[in-house]
Coordinates of N, CA and C in Angstrom, one line a residue:
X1 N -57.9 -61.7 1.2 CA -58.9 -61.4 2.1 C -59.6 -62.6 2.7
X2 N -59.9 -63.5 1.9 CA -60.3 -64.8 2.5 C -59.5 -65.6 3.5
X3 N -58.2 -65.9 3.2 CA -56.9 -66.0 4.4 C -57.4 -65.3 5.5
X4 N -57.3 -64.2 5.4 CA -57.5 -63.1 6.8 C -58.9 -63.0 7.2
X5 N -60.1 -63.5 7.2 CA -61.4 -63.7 7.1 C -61.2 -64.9 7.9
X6 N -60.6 -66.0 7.2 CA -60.9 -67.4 8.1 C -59.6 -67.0 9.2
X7 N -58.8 -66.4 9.0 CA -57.8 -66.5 10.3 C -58.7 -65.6 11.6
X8 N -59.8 -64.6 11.0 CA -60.4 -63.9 12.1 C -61.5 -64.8 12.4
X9 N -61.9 -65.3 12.2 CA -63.4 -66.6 12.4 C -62.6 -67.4 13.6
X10 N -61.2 -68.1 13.3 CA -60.7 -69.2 13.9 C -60.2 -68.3 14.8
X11 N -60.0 -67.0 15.5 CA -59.7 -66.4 16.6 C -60.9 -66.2 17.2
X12 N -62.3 -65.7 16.5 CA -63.3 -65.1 17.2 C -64.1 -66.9 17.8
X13 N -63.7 -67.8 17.1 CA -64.1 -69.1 17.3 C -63.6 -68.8 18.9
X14 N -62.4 -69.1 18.9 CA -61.3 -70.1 20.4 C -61.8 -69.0 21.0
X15 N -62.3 -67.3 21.2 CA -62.3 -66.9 22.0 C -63.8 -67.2 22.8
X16 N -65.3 -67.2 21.5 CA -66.2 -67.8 21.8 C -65.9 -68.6 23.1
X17 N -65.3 -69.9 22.4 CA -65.2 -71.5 23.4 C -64.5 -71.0 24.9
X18 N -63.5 -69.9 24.6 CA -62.7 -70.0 25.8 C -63.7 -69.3 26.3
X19 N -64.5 -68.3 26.3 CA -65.1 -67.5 27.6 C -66.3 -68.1 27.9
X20 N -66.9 -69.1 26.5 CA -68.0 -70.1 27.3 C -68.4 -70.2 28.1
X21 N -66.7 -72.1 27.9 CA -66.6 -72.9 28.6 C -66.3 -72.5 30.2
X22 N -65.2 -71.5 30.1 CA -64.5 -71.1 31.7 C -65.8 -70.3 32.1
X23 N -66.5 -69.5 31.6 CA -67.1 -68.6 32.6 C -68.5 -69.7 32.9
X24 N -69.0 -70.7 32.5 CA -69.9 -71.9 32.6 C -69.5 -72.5 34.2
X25 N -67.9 -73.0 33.6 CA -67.2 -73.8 34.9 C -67.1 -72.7 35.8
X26 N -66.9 -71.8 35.7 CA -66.5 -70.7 37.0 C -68.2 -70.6 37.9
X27 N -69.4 -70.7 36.9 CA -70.4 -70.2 37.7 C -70.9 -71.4 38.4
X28 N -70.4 -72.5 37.4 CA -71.1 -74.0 38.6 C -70.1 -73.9 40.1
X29 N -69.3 -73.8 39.6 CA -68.4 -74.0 41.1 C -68.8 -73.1 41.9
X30 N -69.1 -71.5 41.4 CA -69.3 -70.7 42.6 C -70.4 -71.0 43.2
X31 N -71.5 -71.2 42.0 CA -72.7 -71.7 42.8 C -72.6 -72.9 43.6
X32 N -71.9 -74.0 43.5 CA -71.6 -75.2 44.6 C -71.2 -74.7 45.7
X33 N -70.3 -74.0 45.6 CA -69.6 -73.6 47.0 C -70.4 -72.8 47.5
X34 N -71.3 -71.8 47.4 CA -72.5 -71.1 47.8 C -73.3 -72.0 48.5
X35 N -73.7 -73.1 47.7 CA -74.7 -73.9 48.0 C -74.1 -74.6 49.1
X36 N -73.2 -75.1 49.2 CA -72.3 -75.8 50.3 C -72.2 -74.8 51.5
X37 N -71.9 -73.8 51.6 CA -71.6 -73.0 52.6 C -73.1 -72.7 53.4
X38 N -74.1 -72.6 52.5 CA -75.6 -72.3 53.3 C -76.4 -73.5 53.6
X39 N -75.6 -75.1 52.8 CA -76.2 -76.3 53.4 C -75.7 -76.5 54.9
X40 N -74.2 -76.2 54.9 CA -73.4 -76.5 56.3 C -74.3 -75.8 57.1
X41 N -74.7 -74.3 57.2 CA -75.0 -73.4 57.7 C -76.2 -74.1 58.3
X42 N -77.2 -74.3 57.5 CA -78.6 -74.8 58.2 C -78.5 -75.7 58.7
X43 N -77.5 -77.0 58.5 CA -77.5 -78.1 59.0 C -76.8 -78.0 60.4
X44 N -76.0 -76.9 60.2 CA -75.6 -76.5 62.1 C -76.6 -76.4 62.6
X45 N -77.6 -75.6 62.1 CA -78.8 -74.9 63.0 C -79.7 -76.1 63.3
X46 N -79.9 -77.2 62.4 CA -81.0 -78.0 61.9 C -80.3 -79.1 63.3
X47 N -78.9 -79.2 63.4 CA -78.3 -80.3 64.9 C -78.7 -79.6 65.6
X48 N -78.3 -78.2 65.8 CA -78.3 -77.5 67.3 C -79.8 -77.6 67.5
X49 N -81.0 -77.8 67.1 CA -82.4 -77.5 67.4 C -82.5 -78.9 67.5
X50 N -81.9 -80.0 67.2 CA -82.6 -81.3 67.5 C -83.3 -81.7 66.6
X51 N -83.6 -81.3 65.5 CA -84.7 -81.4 64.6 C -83.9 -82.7 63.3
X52 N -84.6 -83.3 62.7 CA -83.9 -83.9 61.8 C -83.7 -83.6 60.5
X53 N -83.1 -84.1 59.5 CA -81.7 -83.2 59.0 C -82.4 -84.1 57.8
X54 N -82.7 -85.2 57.8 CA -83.6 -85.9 56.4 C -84.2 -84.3 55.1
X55 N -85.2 -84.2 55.4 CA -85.7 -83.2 55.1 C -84.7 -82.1 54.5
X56 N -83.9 -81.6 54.8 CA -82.6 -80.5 54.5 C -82.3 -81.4 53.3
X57 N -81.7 -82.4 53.6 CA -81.1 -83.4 52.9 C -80.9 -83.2 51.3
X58 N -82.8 -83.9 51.5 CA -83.5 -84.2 50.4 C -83.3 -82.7 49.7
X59 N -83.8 -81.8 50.5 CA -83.8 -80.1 49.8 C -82.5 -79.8 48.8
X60 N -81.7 -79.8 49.6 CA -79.8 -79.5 49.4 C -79.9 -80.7 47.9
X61 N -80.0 -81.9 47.7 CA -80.0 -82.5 46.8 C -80.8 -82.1 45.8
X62 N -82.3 -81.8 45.6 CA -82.9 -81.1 44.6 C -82.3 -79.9 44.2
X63 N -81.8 -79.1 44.9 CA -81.6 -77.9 45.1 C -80.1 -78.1 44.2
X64 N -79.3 -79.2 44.4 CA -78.1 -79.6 43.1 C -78.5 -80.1 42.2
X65 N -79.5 -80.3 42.2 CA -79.7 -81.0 40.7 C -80.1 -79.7 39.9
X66 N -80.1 -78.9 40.2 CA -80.1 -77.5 39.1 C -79.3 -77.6 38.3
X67 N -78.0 -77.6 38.9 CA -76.8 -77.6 38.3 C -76.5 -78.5 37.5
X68 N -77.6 -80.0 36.9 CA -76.8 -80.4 36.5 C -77.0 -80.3 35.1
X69 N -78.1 -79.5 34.3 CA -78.8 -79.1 33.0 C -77.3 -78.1 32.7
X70 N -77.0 -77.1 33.4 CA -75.6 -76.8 33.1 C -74.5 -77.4 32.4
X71 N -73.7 -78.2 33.4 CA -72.7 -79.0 33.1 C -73.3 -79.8 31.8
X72 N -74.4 -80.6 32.1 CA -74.7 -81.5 30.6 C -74.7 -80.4 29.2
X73 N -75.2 -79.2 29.7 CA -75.2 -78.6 28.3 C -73.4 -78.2 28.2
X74 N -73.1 -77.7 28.6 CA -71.6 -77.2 28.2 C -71.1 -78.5 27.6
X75 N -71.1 -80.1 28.1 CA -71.0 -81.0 27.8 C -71.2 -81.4 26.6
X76 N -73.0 -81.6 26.3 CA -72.9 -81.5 25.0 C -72.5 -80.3 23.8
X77 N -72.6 -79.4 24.1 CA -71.8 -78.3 23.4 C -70.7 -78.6 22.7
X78 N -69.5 -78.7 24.1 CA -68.2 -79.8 23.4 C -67.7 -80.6 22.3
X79 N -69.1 -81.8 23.4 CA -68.8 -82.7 21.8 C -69.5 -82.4 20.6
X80 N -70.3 -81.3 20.4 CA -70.5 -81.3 19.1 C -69.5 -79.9 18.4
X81 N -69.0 -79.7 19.1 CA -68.1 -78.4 18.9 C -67.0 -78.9 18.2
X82 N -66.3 -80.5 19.1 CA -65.4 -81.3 18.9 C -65.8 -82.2 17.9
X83 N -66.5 -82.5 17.6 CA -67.3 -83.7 17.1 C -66.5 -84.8 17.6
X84 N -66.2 -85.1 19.0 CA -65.4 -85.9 19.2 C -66.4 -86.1 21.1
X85 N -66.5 -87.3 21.4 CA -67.1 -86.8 22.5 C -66.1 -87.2 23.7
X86 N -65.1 -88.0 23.3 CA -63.8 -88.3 24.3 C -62.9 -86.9 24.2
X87 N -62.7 -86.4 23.3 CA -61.9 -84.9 23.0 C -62.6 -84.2 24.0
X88 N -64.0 -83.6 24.2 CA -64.4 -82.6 24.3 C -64.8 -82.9 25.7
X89 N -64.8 -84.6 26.5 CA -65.0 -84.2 27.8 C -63.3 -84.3 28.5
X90 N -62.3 -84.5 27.7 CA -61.5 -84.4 28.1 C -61.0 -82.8 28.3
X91 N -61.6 -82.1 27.6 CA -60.9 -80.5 27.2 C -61.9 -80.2 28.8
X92 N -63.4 -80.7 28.9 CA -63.9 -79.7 30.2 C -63.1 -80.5 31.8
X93 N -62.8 -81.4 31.5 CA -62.2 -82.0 32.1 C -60.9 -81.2 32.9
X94 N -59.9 -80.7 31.8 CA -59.0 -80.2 32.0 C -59.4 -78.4 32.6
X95 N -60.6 -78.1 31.9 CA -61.1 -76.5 32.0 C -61.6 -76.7 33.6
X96 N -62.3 -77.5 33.9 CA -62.5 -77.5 35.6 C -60.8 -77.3 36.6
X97 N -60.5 -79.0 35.8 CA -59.3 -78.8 36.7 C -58.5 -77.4 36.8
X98 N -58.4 -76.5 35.4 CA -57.7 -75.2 35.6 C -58.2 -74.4 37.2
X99 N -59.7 -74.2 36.7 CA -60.8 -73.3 37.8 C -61.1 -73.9 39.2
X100 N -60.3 -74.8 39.6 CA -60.1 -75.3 40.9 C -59.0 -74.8 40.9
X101 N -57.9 -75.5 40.3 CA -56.7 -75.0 40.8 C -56.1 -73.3 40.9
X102 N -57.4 -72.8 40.0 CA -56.9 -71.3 40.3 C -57.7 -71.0 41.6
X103 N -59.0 -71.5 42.0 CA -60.1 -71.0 43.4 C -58.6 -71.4 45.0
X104 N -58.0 -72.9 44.3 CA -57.5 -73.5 45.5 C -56.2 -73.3 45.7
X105 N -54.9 -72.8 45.0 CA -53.6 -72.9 44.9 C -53.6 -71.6 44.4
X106 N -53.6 -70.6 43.9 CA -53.6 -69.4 43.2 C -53.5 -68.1 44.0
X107 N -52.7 -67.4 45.0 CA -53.2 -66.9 46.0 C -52.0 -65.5 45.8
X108 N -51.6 -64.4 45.9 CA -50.6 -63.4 45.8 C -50.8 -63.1 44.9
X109 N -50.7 -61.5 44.6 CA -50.1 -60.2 43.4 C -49.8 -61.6 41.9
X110 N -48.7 -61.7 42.2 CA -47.6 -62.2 41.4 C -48.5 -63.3 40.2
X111 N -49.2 -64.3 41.4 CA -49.8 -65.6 41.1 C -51.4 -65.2 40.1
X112 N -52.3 -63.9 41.0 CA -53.3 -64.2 40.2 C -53.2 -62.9 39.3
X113 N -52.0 -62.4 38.8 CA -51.8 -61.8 37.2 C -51.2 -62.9 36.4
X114 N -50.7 -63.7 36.8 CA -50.1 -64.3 35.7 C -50.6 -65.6 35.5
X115 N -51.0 -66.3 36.1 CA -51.4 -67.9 36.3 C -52.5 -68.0 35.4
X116 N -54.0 -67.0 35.9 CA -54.8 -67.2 35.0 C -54.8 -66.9 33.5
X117 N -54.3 -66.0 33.0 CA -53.9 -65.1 31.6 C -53.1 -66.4 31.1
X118 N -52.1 -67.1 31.7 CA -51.1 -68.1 31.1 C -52.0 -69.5 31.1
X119 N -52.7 -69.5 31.4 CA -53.8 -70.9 31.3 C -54.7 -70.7 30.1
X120 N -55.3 -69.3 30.2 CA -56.4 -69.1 29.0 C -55.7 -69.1 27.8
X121 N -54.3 -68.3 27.8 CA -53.6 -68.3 26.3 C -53.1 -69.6 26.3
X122 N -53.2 -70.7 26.9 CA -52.7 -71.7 26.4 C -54.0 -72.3 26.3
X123 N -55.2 -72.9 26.3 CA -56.0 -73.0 26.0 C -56.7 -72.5 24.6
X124 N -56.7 -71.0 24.5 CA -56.6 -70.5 23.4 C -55.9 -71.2 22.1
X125 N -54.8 -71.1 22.9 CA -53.3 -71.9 21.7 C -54.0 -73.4 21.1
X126 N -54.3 -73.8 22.1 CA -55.0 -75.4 21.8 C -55.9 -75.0 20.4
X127 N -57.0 -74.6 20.9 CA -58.4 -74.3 20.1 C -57.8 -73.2 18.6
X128 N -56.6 -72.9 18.9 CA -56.4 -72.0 17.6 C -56.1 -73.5 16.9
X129 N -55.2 -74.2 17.0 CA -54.0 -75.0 16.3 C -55.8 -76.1 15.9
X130 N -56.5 -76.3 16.7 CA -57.6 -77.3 16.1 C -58.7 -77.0 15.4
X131 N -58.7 -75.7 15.2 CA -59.4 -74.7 14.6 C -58.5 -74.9 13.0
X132 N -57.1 -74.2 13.1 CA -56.2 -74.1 11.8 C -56.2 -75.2 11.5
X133 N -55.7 -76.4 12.0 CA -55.5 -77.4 11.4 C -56.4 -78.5 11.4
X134 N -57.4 -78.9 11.2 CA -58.8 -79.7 11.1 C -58.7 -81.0 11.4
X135 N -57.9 -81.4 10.3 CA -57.4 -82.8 10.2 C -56.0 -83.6 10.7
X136 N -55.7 -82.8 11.5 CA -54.5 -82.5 12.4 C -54.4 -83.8 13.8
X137 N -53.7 -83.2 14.5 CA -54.0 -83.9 15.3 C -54.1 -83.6 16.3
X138 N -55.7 -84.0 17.0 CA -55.9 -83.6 18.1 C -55.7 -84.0 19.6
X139 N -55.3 -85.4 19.7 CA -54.8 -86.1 20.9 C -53.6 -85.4 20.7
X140 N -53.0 -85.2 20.3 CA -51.5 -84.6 20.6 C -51.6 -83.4 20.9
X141 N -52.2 -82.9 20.0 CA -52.6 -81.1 20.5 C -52.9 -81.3 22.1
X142 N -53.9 -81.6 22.3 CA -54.7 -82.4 23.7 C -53.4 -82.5 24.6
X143 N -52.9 -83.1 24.3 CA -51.5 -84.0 25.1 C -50.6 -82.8 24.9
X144 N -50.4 -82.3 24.5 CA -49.3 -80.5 24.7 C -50.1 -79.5 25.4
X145 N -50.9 -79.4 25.5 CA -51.9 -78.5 26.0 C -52.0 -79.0 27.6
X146 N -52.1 -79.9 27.6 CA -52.7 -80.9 29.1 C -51.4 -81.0 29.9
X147 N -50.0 -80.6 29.1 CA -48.8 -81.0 29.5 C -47.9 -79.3 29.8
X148 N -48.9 -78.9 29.4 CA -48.5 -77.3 29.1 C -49.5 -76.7 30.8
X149 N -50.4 -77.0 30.7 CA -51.5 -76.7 32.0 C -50.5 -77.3 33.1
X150 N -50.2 -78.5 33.3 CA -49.7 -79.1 34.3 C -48.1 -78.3 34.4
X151 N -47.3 -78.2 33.5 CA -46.2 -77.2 34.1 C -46.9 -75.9 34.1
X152 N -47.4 -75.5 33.8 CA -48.0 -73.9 34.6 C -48.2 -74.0 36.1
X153 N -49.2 -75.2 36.2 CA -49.7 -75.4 37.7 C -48.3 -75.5 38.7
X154 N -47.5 -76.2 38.3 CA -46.2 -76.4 39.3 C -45.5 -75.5 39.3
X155 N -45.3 -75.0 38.3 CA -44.7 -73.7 38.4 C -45.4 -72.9 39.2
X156 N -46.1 -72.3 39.2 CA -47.2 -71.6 40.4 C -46.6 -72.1 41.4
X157 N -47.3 -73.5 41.7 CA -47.4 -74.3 42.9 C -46.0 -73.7 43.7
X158 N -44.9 -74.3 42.8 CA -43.4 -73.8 43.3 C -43.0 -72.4 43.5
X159 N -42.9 -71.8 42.6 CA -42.4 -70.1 42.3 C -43.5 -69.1 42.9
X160 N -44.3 -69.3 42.5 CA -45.3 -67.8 43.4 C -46.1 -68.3 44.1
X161 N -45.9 -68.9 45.0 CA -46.4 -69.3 46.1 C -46.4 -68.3 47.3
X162 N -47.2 -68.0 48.2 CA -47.0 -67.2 48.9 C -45.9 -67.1 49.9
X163 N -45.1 -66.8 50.4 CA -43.7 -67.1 51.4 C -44.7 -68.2 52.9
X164 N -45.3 -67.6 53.3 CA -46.2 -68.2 54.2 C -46.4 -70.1 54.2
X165 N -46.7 -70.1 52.8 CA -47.5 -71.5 52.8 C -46.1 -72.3 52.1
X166 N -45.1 -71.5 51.8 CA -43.6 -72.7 51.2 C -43.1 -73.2 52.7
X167 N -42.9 -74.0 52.7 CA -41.8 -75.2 53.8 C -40.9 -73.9 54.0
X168 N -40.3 -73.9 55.4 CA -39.2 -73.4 55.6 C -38.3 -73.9 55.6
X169 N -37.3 -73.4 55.1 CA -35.8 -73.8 54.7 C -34.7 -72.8 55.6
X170 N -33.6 -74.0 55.6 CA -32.6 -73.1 56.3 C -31.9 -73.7 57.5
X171 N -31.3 -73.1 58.0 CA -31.2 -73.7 59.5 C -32.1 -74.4 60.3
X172 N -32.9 -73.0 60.5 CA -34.4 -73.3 61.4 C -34.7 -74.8 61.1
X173 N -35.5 -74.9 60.1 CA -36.0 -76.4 59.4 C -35.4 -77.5 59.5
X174 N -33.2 -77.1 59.8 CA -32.8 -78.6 59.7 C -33.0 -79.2 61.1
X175 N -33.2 -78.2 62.0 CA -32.9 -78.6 63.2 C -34.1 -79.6 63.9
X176 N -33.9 -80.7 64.7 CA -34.7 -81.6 65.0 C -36.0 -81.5 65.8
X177 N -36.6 -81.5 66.1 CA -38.1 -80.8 67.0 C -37.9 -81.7 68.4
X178 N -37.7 -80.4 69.4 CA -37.2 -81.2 70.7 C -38.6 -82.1 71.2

């Protein structure tokens, strides 16, 4: 029972970390991009009236510094999670890069059933194996995981890409542009 006790702790652990971290990173970026789209917005308005744009500025900048008690906490979280603090900004490091690459390259049926589910179970996979194994090793785990993220991404990138956004191939393509 103890076996099966610590193997459910070290599952209910990675899943903790995993819905944390990604749903932490998912809400700063939505909120930036929110906040970006309504800074552009007034700063159109703020040129077209002639008025000066200092003032906005300064706002738009306060107005990001909200975000950044966020990121520092998930940050420190990490490293004490990791007890490592090069480990654990490397892991949010890699958890942004996932959550961009899924907002910016991720696009069709095909792409956003499978891409995101295949990034979290590998993530997952990471935090199980450093979870099971303690004294293990975690730059390599790190380094399979980080290597494991990156062929997911290309694979995407290549294979379920939308038809639209791939190079055309073929005839068409070889011929010279008059």
């Amino acid at each position: 029972w103890e076996q099966a006790a610590g193997k459910v702790g070290v599952l209910a652990t990675a899943a903790f970390l995993v819905g944390a971290t990604t749903s932490l990173v998912a809400f700063t970026l939505r909120e930036t991009h929110l906040r970006m789209v309504r800074f552009g917005m007034q700063l159109r308005a703020v040129h077209g009236a002639g008025l000066p744009a200092g003032p906005l500025v300064a706002w738009h900048l306060g107005e990001a510094l909200g975000l950044v008690p966020v990121m520092m906490g998930v940050l420190m979280f990490l490293f004490e999670f990791f007890d490592d603090q090069r480990l654990g900004f490397m892991v949010l490091t890699t958890v942004w890069a996932c959550e961009i690459f899924g907002l910016v390259k991720v696009r069709g049926n095909a792409a956003m059933r499978r891409v995101p589910l295949l990034l979290l179970l590998l993530f997952s996979l990471f935090l199980v194996y450093l979870h099971s194994f303690p004294l293990g090793y975690p730059y390599m785990a790190f380094a399979a995981w980080a290597w494991a993220v990156l062929a997911t991404m290309l694979y995407a990138s290549r294979t379920l890409a939308r038809p639209s956004s791939r190079p055309a191939a073929g005839p068409v393509a070889a011929r010279p542009a008059p």
